[in-house]
Amino acid sequence: MNRLSVDEFKAAEKLPLIVVLDDVRSLYNIGSVFRTCDAFRVEAVYLCGITAKPPHHEIHKTALGAEDSVSWHYFNTAVEAVEELQRNGYYVYAVEQVEGSTKAPLPPLSTLDSRLSSLHSFAVVLGNEVKGVHQDVVDLCDDCLEIPQFGTKHSMNVSVTAGIVIWEFARQLLL
């Protein structure tokens, strides 16, 4: 199936995107995000706060080894992670429902195209399953993205959200 080995994955060119998990509590969600990041060759995952770190059986159960291929780093807080990313030239988006957010993946997320062509490295911050991205982290980010929802619920599972957002970056940067 032309799958990369872990060593080939680590050496391969990456999508210039880092996924930051801000106090994500479900180990299965963490594993699922790792697996999606592997599928799209995301640069790294930053685990913050109460977000569990590999190795862990429940993370492995959904990551299926992606926790070994995808680089990851732990930070005590997402604020620390975002500050480091910005110092290193990353444009950081919080994925959160906020006034004035960029709606994704429908327009105006398509307006990301102009930003993506002028910037080189990106990060997205995904929050806790109940409380979302901490407000101090939202305030620190360069911009916010929101996925429009048309049903009765006003949130989606964090791993599903990660998949949608990562796909949109991959679509616009790689395809």
PDB file of C-alpha atoms in Angstrom:
ATOM      1  CA  MET A   1       0.000   0.000   0.000  1.00  0.00           C
ATOM      2  CA  ASN A   2       3.056   2.271  -0.265  1.00  0.00           C
ATOM      3  CA  ARG A   3       3.023   3.100   3.434  1.00  0.00           C
ATOM      4  CA  LEU A   4       6.035   4.822   4.919  1.00  0.00           C
ATOM      5  CA  SER A   5       8.060   3.228   7.672  1.00  0.00           C
ATOM      6  CA  VAL A   6       8.384   5.278  10.865  1.00  0.00           C
ATOM      7  CA  ASP A   7      11.926   6.268   9.827  1.00  0.00           C
ATOM      8  CA  GLU A   8      10.729   7.286   6.340  1.00  0.00           C
ATOM      9  CA  PHE A   9       7.882   9.272   7.913  1.00  0.00           C
ATOM     10  CA  LYS A  10      10.269  11.129  10.210  1.00  0.00           C
ATOM     11  CA  ALA A  11      12.508  12.018   7.241  1.00  0.00           C
ATOM     12  CA  ALA A  12       9.646  12.996   4.901  1.00  0.00           C
ATOM     13  CA  GLU A  13       8.586  16.566   4.199  1.00  0.00           C
ATOM     14  CA  LYS A  14       5.785  17.620   6.565  1.00  0.00           C
ATOM     15  CA  LEU A  15       2.655  19.707   6.313  1.00  0.00           C
ATOM     16  CA  PRO A  16       3.774  22.978   7.971  1.00  0.00           C
ATOM     17  CA  LEU A  17       1.204  22.621  10.735  1.00  0.00           C
ATOM     18  CA  ILE A  18       1.451  21.905  14.448  1.00  0.00           C
ATOM     19  CA  VAL A  19      -1.621  20.731  16.354  1.00  0.00           C
ATOM     20  CA  VAL A  20      -1.841  21.944  19.956  1.00  0.00           C
ATOM     21  CA  LEU A  21      -4.117  20.061  22.369  1.00  0.00           C
ATOM     22  CA  ASP A  22      -5.184  22.299  25.265  1.00  0.00           C
ATOM     23  CA  ASP A  23      -6.290  20.149  28.235  1.00  0.00           C
ATOM     24  CA  VAL A  24      -7.821  17.370  26.110  1.00  0.00           C
ATOM     25  CA  ARG A  25      -8.839  14.740  28.631  1.00  0.00           C
ATOM     26  CA  SER A  26      -9.879  11.719  26.525  1.00  0.00           C
ATOM     27  CA  LEU A  27      -6.952   9.472  25.731  1.00  0.00           C
ATOM     28  CA  TYR A  28      -8.915   8.081  22.779  1.00  0.00           C
ATOM     29  CA  ASN A  29      -9.309  11.603  21.357  1.00  0.00           C
ATOM     30  CA  ILE A  30      -5.567  12.174  21.784  1.00  0.00           C
ATOM     31  CA  GLY A  31      -4.805   8.928  19.973  1.00  0.00           C
ATOM     32  CA  SER A  32      -7.221   9.777  17.187  1.00  0.00           C
ATOM     33  CA  VAL A  33      -5.581  13.181  16.692  1.00  0.00           C
ATOM     34  CA  PHE A  34      -2.175  11.490  16.465  1.00  0.00           C
ATOM     35  CA  ARG A  35      -3.529   9.112  13.830  1.00  0.00           C
ATOM     36  CA  THR A  36      -4.988  11.963  11.750  1.00  0.00           C
ATOM     37  CA  CYS A  37      -1.723  13.889  12.074  1.00  0.00           C
ATOM     38  CA  ASP A  38       0.130  10.852  10.772  1.00  0.00           C
ATOM     39  CA  ALA A  39      -2.279  10.525   7.821  1.00  0.00           C
ATOM     40  CA  PHE A  40      -1.583  14.117   6.720  1.00  0.00           C
ATOM     41  CA  ARG A  41       2.101  14.148   7.762  1.00  0.00           C
ATOM     42  CA  VAL A  42       1.586  16.992  10.234  1.00  0.00           C
ATOM     43  CA  GLU A  43       4.800  18.446  11.632  1.00  0.00           C
ATOM     44  CA  ALA A  44       4.062  17.812  15.333  1.00  0.00           C
ATOM     45  CA  VAL A  45       1.518  17.580  18.128  1.00  0.00           C
ATOM     46  CA  TYR A  46       1.914  19.721  21.244  1.00  0.00           C
ATOM     47  CA  LEU A  47       0.301  18.228  24.341  1.00  0.00           C
ATOM     48  CA  CYS A  48      -0.572  20.753  27.047  1.00  0.00           C
ATOM     49  CA  GLY A  49      -1.838  20.713  30.608  1.00  0.00           C
ATOM     50  CA  ILE A  50      -3.839  17.629  31.560  1.00  0.00           C
ATOM     51  CA  THR A  51      -3.482  16.178  28.048  1.00  0.00           C
ATOM     52  CA  ALA A  52      -1.893  12.751  28.517  1.00  0.00           C
ATOM     53  CA  LYS A  53       1.419  11.836  26.911  1.00  0.00           C
ATOM     54  CA  PRO A  54       2.537   8.637  25.191  1.00  0.00           C
ATOM     55  CA  PRO A  55       3.239   5.915  25.916  1.00  0.00           C
ATOM     56  CA  HIS A  56      -0.218   5.031  27.127  1.00  0.00           C
ATOM     57  CA  HIS A  57      -2.392   2.038  26.255  1.00  0.00           C
ATOM     58  CA  GLU A  58      -5.546   4.089  25.556  1.00  0.00           C
ATOM     59  CA  ILE A  59      -3.675   6.544  23.322  1.00  0.00           C
ATOM     60  CA  HIS A  60      -2.119   3.644  21.415  1.00  0.00           C
ATOM     61  CA  LYS A  61      -5.513   1.963  21.005  1.00  0.00           C
ATOM     62  CA  THR A  62      -6.698   4.725  18.639  1.00  0.00           C
ATOM     63  CA  ALA A  63      -3.328   6.066  17.433  1.00  0.00           C
ATOM     64  CA  LEU A  64      -2.256   2.596  16.235  1.00  0.00           C
ATOM     65  CA  GLY A  65       1.406   3.580  16.452  1.00  0.00           C
ATOM     66  CA  ALA A  66       1.058   7.140  15.129  1.00  0.00           C
ATOM     67  CA  GLU A  67       2.300   8.342  18.512  1.00  0.00           C
ATOM     68  CA  ASP A  68       5.648   6.860  17.440  1.00  0.00           C
ATOM     69  CA  SER A  69       5.761   8.442  13.984  1.00  0.00           C
ATOM     70  CA  VAL A  70       4.427  11.941  14.745  1.00  0.00           C
ATOM     71  CA  SER A  71       6.746  14.177  16.759  1.00  0.00           C
ATOM     72  CA  TRP A  72       5.238  15.474  19.968  1.00  0.00           C
ATOM     73  CA  HIS A  73       6.215  17.804  22.796  1.00  0.00           C
ATOM     74  CA  TYR A  74       4.656  18.468  26.195  1.00  0.00           C
ATOM     75  CA  PHE A  75       4.038  21.931  27.708  1.00  0.00           C
ATOM     76  CA  ASN A  76       2.639  22.720  31.153  1.00  0.00           C
ATOM     77  CA  THR A  77       0.158  25.126  29.545  1.00  0.00           C
ATOM     78  CA  ALA A  78      -1.080  25.931  26.075  1.00  0.00           C
ATOM     79  CA  VAL A  79      -0.039  29.544  26.705  1.00  0.00           C
ATOM     80  CA  GLU A  80       3.588  28.363  26.882  1.00  0.00           C
ATOM     81  CA  ALA A  81       3.144  26.374  23.657  1.00  0.00           C
ATOM     82  CA  VAL A  82       1.546  29.284  21.770  1.00  0.00           C
ATOM     83  CA  GLU A  83       4.205  31.731  22.961  1.00  0.00           C
ATOM     84  CA  GLU A  84       6.962  29.387  21.749  1.00  0.00           C
ATOM     85  CA  LEU A  85       5.225  28.870  18.413  1.00  0.00           C
ATOM     86  CA  GLN A  86       4.866  32.605  17.865  1.00  0.00           C
ATOM     87  CA  ARG A  87       8.514  33.223  18.826  1.00  0.00           C
ATOM     88  CA  ASN A  88       9.405  30.694  16.127  1.00  0.00           C
ATOM     89  CA  GLY A  89       7.310  32.435  13.463  1.00  0.00           C
ATOM     90  CA  TYR A  90       4.149  30.311  13.506  1.00  0.00           C
ATOM     91  CA  TYR A  91       0.765  31.876  12.814  1.00  0.00           C
ATOM     92  CA  VAL A  92      -1.499  30.372  15.485  1.00  0.00           C
ATOM     93  CA  TYR A  93      -5.241  29.790  15.169  1.00  0.00           C
ATOM     94  CA  ALA A  94      -7.536  28.820  18.027  1.00  0.00           C
ATOM     95  CA  VAL A  95     -10.307  26.529  16.808  1.00  0.00           C
ATOM     96  CA  GLU A  96     -13.149  27.914  18.862  1.00  0.00           C
ATOM     97  CA  GLN A  97     -16.557  29.531  18.658  1.00  0.00           C
ATOM     98  CA  VAL A  98     -15.828  33.217  19.127  1.00  0.00           C
ATOM     99  CA  GLU A  99     -17.220  36.448  17.770  1.00  0.00           C
ATOM    100  CA  GLY A 100     -15.488  37.317  14.499  1.00  0.00           C
ATOM    101  CA  SER A 101     -13.961  33.892  13.891  1.00  0.00           C
ATOM    102  CA  THR A 102     -13.197  32.682  10.405  1.00  0.00           C
ATOM    103  CA  LYS A 103     -15.857  30.122   9.475  1.00  0.00           C
ATOM    104  CA  ALA A 104     -14.459  26.795   8.257  1.00  0.00           C
ATOM    105  CA  PRO A 105     -14.479  24.879   5.935  1.00  0.00           C
ATOM    106  CA  LEU A 106     -17.008  27.022   4.067  1.00  0.00           C
ATOM    107  CA  PRO A 107     -16.261  30.601   3.054  1.00  0.00           C
ATOM    108  CA  PRO A 108     -14.668  32.664   4.450  1.00  0.00           C
ATOM    109  CA  LEU A 109     -12.165  29.910   5.404  1.00  0.00           C
ATOM    110  CA  SER A 110     -11.418  29.898   1.710  1.00  0.00           C
ATOM    111  CA  THR A 111      -9.916  33.312   2.425  1.00  0.00           C
ATOM    112  CA  LEU A 112      -7.177  31.419   4.234  1.00  0.00           C
ATOM    113  CA  ASP A 113      -5.695  30.862   0.779  1.00  0.00           C
ATOM    114  CA  SER A 114      -4.288  34.387   0.735  1.00  0.00           C
ATOM    115  CA  ARG A 115      -2.814  34.017   4.232  1.00  0.00           C
ATOM    116  CA  LEU A 116      -1.413  30.575   3.561  1.00  0.00           C
ATOM    117  CA  SER A 117       0.500  31.811   0.538  1.00  0.00           C
ATOM    118  CA  SER A 118       2.205  34.597   2.498  1.00  0.00           C
ATOM    119  CA  LEU A 119       2.925  32.666   5.694  1.00  0.00           C
ATOM    120  CA  HIS A 120       5.024  29.563   6.080  1.00  0.00           C
ATOM    121  CA  SER A 121       4.195  27.817   9.359  1.00  0.00           C
ATOM    122  CA  PHE A 122       0.896  27.347  11.158  1.00  0.00           C
ATOM    123  CA  ALA A 123      -0.528  25.950  14.346  1.00  0.00           C
ATOM    124  CA  VAL A 124      -4.069  25.196  15.458  1.00  0.00           C
ATOM    125  CA  VAL A 125      -5.121  24.975  19.092  1.00  0.00           C
ATOM    126  CA  LEU A 126      -7.907  22.541  19.952  1.00  0.00           C
ATOM    127  CA  GLY A 127      -9.473  22.623  23.389  1.00  0.00           C
ATOM    128  CA  ASN A 128     -10.938  20.576  26.167  1.00  0.00           C
ATOM    129  CA  GLU A 129     -13.989  18.481  25.330  1.00  0.00           C
ATOM    130  CA  VAL A 130     -16.227  20.478  27.704  1.00  0.00           C
ATOM    131  CA  LYS A 131     -14.667  23.932  28.127  1.00  0.00           C
ATOM    132  CA  GLY A 132     -12.926  24.375  24.765  1.00  0.00           C
ATOM    133  CA  VAL A 133      -9.757  26.421  24.336  1.00  0.00           C
ATOM    134  CA  HIS A 134      -8.905  28.447  27.444  1.00  0.00           C
ATOM    135  CA  GLN A 135      -9.780  32.128  27.021  1.00  0.00           C
ATOM    136  CA  ASP A 136      -6.224  33.289  27.761  1.00  0.00           C
ATOM    137  CA  VAL A 137      -5.033  31.043  24.933  1.00  0.00           C
ATOM    138  CA  VAL A 138      -7.723  32.348  22.547  1.00  0.00           C
ATOM    139  CA  ASP A 139      -6.644  35.896  23.420  1.00  0.00           C
ATOM    140  CA  LEU A 140      -3.019  35.056  22.650  1.00  0.00           C
ATOM    141  CA  CYS A 141      -3.676  33.399  19.278  1.00  0.00           C
ATOM    142  CA  ASP A 142      -3.321  35.323  16.020  1.00  0.00           C
ATOM    143  CA  ASP A 143      -6.802  34.390  14.791  1.00  0.00           C
ATOM    144  CA  CYS A 144      -9.670  31.962  15.343  1.00  0.00           C
ATOM    145  CA  LEU A 145     -11.319  29.394  13.122  1.00  0.00           C
ATOM    146  CA  GLU A 146     -14.824  28.078  13.567  1.00  0.00           C
ATOM    147  CA  ILE A 147     -16.499  25.178  11.802  1.00  0.00           C
ATOM    148  CA  PRO A 148     -20.091  26.091  10.942  1.00  0.00           C
ATOM    149  CA  GLN A 149     -22.685  23.742  12.366  1.00  0.00           C
ATOM    150  CA  PHE A 150     -26.255  23.441  11.168  1.00  0.00           C
ATOM    151  CA  GLY A 151     -27.838  21.052  13.657  1.00  0.00           C
ATOM    152  CA  THR A 152     -29.063  21.292  17.229  1.00  0.00           C
ATOM    153  CA  LYS A 153     -25.651  20.830  18.866  1.00  0.00           C
ATOM    154  CA  HIS A 154     -23.086  23.593  19.107  1.00  0.00           C
ATOM    155  CA  SER A 155     -19.936  21.530  19.350  1.00  0.00           C
ATOM    156  CA  MET A 156     -18.227  18.523  17.830  1.00  0.00           C
ATOM    157  CA  ASN A 157     -15.849  15.916  19.178  1.00  0.00           C
ATOM    158  CA  VAL A 158     -12.320  17.333  19.352  1.00  0.00           C
ATOM    159  CA  SER A 159     -10.864  14.540  17.208  1.00  0.00           C
ATOM    160  CA  VAL A 160     -13.509  15.110  14.514  1.00  0.00           C
ATOM    161  CA  THR A 161     -12.781  18.833  14.626  1.00  0.00           C
ATOM    162  CA  ALA A 162      -9.062  18.100  14.282  1.00  0.00           C
ATOM    163  CA  GLY A 163      -9.742  15.958  11.216  1.00  0.00           C
ATOM    164  CA  ILE A 164     -11.772  18.662   9.496  1.00  0.00           C
ATOM    165  CA  VAL A 165      -9.286  21.431  10.236  1.00  0.00           C
ATOM    166  CA  ILE A 166      -6.194  19.376   9.351  1.00  0.00           C
ATOM    167  CA  TRP A 167      -7.836  18.291   6.097  1.00  0.00           C
ATOM    168  CA  GLU A 168      -8.585  21.911   5.189  1.00  0.00           C
ATOM    169  CA  PHE A 169      -4.962  22.932   5.750  1.00  0.00           C
ATOM    170  CA  ALA A 170      -3.737  19.920   3.757  1.00  0.00           C
ATOM    171  CA  ARG A 171      -6.195  20.667   0.944  1.00  0.00           C
ATOM    172  CA  GLN A 172      -5.087  24.266   0.675  1.00  0.00           C
ATOM    173  CA  LEU A 173      -1.345  23.690   1.169  1.00  0.00           C
ATOM    174  CA  LEU A 174      -0.740  20.368  -0.571  1.00  0.00           C
ATOM    175  CA  LEU A 175      -3.421  19.769  -3.184  1.00  0.00           C
TER     176      LEU A 175
END
